[in-house]
């Protein structure tokens, strides 16, 4: 699989599926559709030991496809499941601790930046990426305008890559790409109908290949 280094790439957020086999199949199928940079695995409502089992099932599936597996929140789960990184959804203190403890051994990034000041505070920690939006924030077809505006401002000024949460329409990936962001995160847009996930990943990659702006070296 060729990796497009010079345009916005796709990040998948694992859907909330209670059945571990179904969840793993949905993710494996989606990853067959084309280039995916990384996959974020949220805990949703699972208790810690069940989340551990899901993570141990999903991480190898993600890594086998050449993507990075990022566990949302729990560093112990990330360690036991041999994930590539940690996505911190909590506050600045949690992100600070994770960056200090786990970089460069693990990829560490996160978000909850609600404004520019917040974002710059996160940037001072030098995480591997900043995330604009919430992992379950895809509630409309388009990406949230505030996240697009923050991402565009960030991408024009700061070298740390950013991921912007897209909407429920796969075409929202292009909206995100046009801001100059390095990554677009999709969840419902890809997994609303798991059987369609591979073709949607392929379609999003084709759209980005054709229309996403190219980064300059």
Coordinates of C-alpha atoms in Angstrom, one line a residue:
X1 CA 0.0 0.0 0.0
X2 CA 1.5 3.4 -1.0
X3 CA 1.5 5.9 1.8
X4 CA 0.6 9.5 0.7
X5 CA 3.1 11.5 2.6
X6 CA 2.2 14.9 1.1
X7 CA -1.5 15.2 1.9
X8 CA -4.1 14.9 4.7
X9 CA -4.4 11.2 5.8
X10 CA -7.2 9.3 7.4
X11 CA -7.4 8.4 11.1
X12 CA -10.2 5.9 12.1
X13 CA -12.0 5.9 15.4
X14 CA -13.1 2.4 16.3
X15 CA -16.9 2.2 16.5
X16 CA -18.8 1.4 19.7
X17 CA -19.6 -2.3 19.1
X18 CA -20.0 -4.5 22.2
X19 CA -19.3 -7.8 20.4
X20 CA -15.5 -8.0 20.2
X21 CA -15.4 -10.2 17.1
X22 CA -17.8 -7.9 15.2
X23 CA -15.8 -4.9 16.2
X24 CA -12.5 -6.4 15.1
X25 CA -14.0 -7.5 11.8
X26 CA -15.4 -4.0 11.1
X27 CA -12.0 -2.5 11.7
X28 CA -10.1 -5.1 9.7
X29 CA -12.5 -4.7 6.8
X30 CA -12.2 -0.9 6.9
X31 CA -8.4 -1.1 6.9
X32 CA -8.5 -3.2 3.7
X33 CA -10.0 -0.2 1.9
X34 CA -6.8 1.8 1.7
X35 CA -4.4 4.1 3.5
X36 CA -5.1 4.7 7.2
X37 CA -2.4 6.4 9.3
X38 CA -3.7 5.4 12.7
X39 CA -6.7 4.0 14.6
X40 CA -7.9 5.3 17.9
X41 CA -9.5 2.8 20.2
X42 CA -11.8 4.4 22.8
X43 CA -13.1 2.6 25.9
X44 CA -16.7 3.7 25.5
X45 CA -18.7 2.2 28.4
X46 CA -16.6 -0.9 28.8
X47 CA -15.1 -1.8 32.2
X48 CA -11.3 -2.0 32.4
X49 CA -10.9 -5.7 32.0
X50 CA -13.3 -5.9 29.0
X51 CA -11.6 -2.9 27.4
X52 CA -8.3 -4.7 27.9
X53 CA -9.7 -7.7 25.9
X54 CA -11.0 -5.5 23.1
X55 CA -7.6 -3.7 22.9
X56 CA -5.7 -6.9 22.8
X57 CA -7.9 -8.1 19.9
X58 CA -7.8 -4.8 18.0
X59 CA -4.2 -3.7 18.3
X60 CA -2.7 -6.6 16.2
X61 CA -5.4 -6.1 13.5
X62 CA -4.5 -2.4 13.2
X63 CA -0.8 -3.0 13.2
X64 CA -1.0 -5.8 10.6
X65 CA -2.5 -3.3 8.2
X66 CA 0.4 -0.9 8.8
X67 CA -1.5 1.6 10.9
X68 CA -0.6 2.9 14.4
X69 CA -2.9 1.6 17.2
X70 CA -3.6 4.3 19.7
X71 CA -5.5 3.5 23.0
X72 CA -7.7 6.3 24.3
X73 CA -7.0 7.0 27.9
X74 CA -5.6 4.1 29.7
X75 CA -1.8 3.7 29.6
X76 CA -1.9 0.3 31.4
X77 CA -4.1 -1.1 28.7
X78 CA -1.9 0.5 26.0
X79 CA 1.2 -1.2 27.6
X80 CA -0.4 -4.6 28.0
X81 CA -1.9 -4.6 24.5
X82 CA 1.4 -3.5 23.0
X83 CA -0.2 -0.5 21.3
X84 CA 1.8 2.2 19.5
X85 CA 0.5 5.1 21.4
X86 CA -1.9 6.8 23.8
X87 CA -4.7 9.3 23.0
X88 CA -5.4 11.5 26.0
X89 CA -8.9 12.8 26.2
X90 CA -8.5 14.3 29.7
X91 CA -7.1 17.6 30.9
X92 CA -3.7 19.3 30.5
X93 CA -2.3 17.6 33.6
X94 CA -3.0 14.2 32.2
X95 CA -1.5 15.0 28.9
X96 CA 1.6 16.5 30.6
X97 CA 2.1 13.3 32.6
X98 CA 1.7 11.1 29.6
X99 CA 4.1 13.1 27.5
X100 CA 6.7 13.1 30.3
X101 CA 6.3 9.3 31.0
X102 CA 5.8 7.8 27.6
X103 CA 7.4 9.9 24.8
X104 CA 9.3 8.8 22.7
X105 CA 8.5 5.1 23.6
X106 CA 4.9 5.7 22.6
X107 CA 3.1 8.1 20.4
X108 CA 1.2 10.5 22.7
X109 CA -1.3 13.1 21.6
X110 CA -4.7 14.5 22.6
X111 CA -7.1 17.3 22.5
X112 CA -9.9 19.0 24.2
X113 CA -8.6 22.3 22.9
X114 CA -11.6 24.6 22.9
X115 CA -9.8 27.8 21.9
X116 CA -6.4 29.1 20.7
X117 CA -5.1 29.7 24.2
X118 CA -5.9 26.1 25.2
X119 CA -4.3 24.8 22.0
X120 CA -1.1 26.7 22.6
X121 CA -0.9 25.3 26.1
X122 CA -1.1 21.8 24.7
X123 CA 1.4 22.7 22.0
X124 CA 4.0 23.7 24.7
X125 CA 4.0 20.1 25.9
X126 CA 5.2 19.0 22.5
X127 CA 2.9 16.1 22.0
X128 CA 3.1 14.1 18.8
X129 CA -0.2 15.6 17.6
X130 CA -3.1 17.7 18.8
X131 CA -6.7 16.6 18.2
X132 CA -9.5 19.2 17.5
X133 CA -12.9 17.8 18.4
X134 CA -14.3 14.9 20.5
X135 CA -13.9 11.3 19.6
X136 CA -17.7 11.0 19.4
X137 CA -18.2 14.5 18.1
X138 CA -19.4 13.4 14.6
X139 CA -23.0 14.3 15.1
X140 CA -23.6 16.2 11.9
X141 CA -22.7 15.5 8.3
X142 CA -20.1 18.2 8.2
X143 CA -17.1 18.7 10.6
X144 CA -17.7 21.3 13.4
X145 CA -16.9 24.8 12.1
X146 CA -15.0 25.7 15.3
X147 CA -12.7 22.6 14.9
X148 CA -12.1 23.5 11.3
X149 CA -11.3 27.1 12.2
X150 CA -8.9 26.0 15.0
X151 CA -7.3 23.4 12.8
X152 CA -6.7 25.9 10.0
X153 CA -5.1 28.4 12.3
X154 CA -3.0 25.7 13.9
X155 CA -1.8 24.1 10.7
X156 CA -0.8 27.5 9.3
X157 CA 1.4 28.3 12.3
X158 CA 2.5 25.3 14.3
X159 CA 4.7 22.3 13.2
X160 CA 3.0 19.8 15.5
X161 CA 0.5 17.8 13.4
X162 CA -3.2 18.1 14.0
X163 CA -6.1 15.8 13.6
X164 CA -9.5 17.3 13.1
X165 CA -12.7 15.3 13.7
X166 CA -14.8 15.0 10.6
X167 CA -18.5 14.6 10.3
X168 CA -20.8 11.7 9.4
X169 CA -20.5 12.4 5.7
X170 CA -17.3 10.8 4.2
X171 CA -17.0 14.0 2.1
X172 CA -16.3 16.0 5.3
X173 CA -12.8 14.6 5.0
X174 CA -12.2 17.0 2.2
X175 CA -13.5 20.0 4.3
X176 CA -10.8 19.0 6.9
X177 CA -8.1 18.6 4.3
X178 CA -8.7 22.0 2.9
X179 CA -7.8 23.6 6.3
X180 CA -4.2 22.3 5.8
X181 CA -4.6 19.7 8.7
X182 CA -2.4 16.6 8.4
X183 CA -5.1 14.2 9.5
X184 CA -8.9 13.8 9.4
X185 CA -10.6 11.5 11.9
X186 CA -13.7 9.6 10.9
X187 CA -16.0 7.3 12.8
X188 CA -19.7 7.2 11.8
X189 CA -18.8 8.2 8.3
X190 CA -16.9 4.9 7.9
X191 CA -18.6 2.6 10.3
X192 CA -22.4 3.5 10.2
X193 CA -22.7 0.5 7.9
X194 CA -19.7 -1.8 8.7
X195 CA -20.2 -3.7 5.4
X196 CA -19.6 -0.5 3.5
X197 CA -16.5 0.5 5.5
X198 CA -13.9 -0.7 3.0
X199 CA -15.5 1.1 0.0
X200 CA -15.8 4.3 2.1
X201 CA -12.2 4.2 3.1
X202 CA -11.3 3.7 -0.6
X203 CA -13.6 6.6 -1.6
X204 CA -12.2 9.0 1.0
X205 CA -8.6 8.2 -0.1
X206 CA -9.5 8.7 -3.8
X207 CA -11.2 12.1 -2.9
X208 CA -8.1 13.2 -0.9
X209 CA -5.8 12.0 -3.7
X210 CA -7.7 14.1 -6.2
X211 CA -8.6 17.2 -4.3
X212 CA -6.6 17.6 -1.0
X213 CA -4.0 20.3 -1.0
X214 CA -0.4 19.0 -1.0
X215 CA 2.0 19.9 1.8
X216 CA 5.3 21.7 0.9
X217 CA 8.5 20.2 2.3

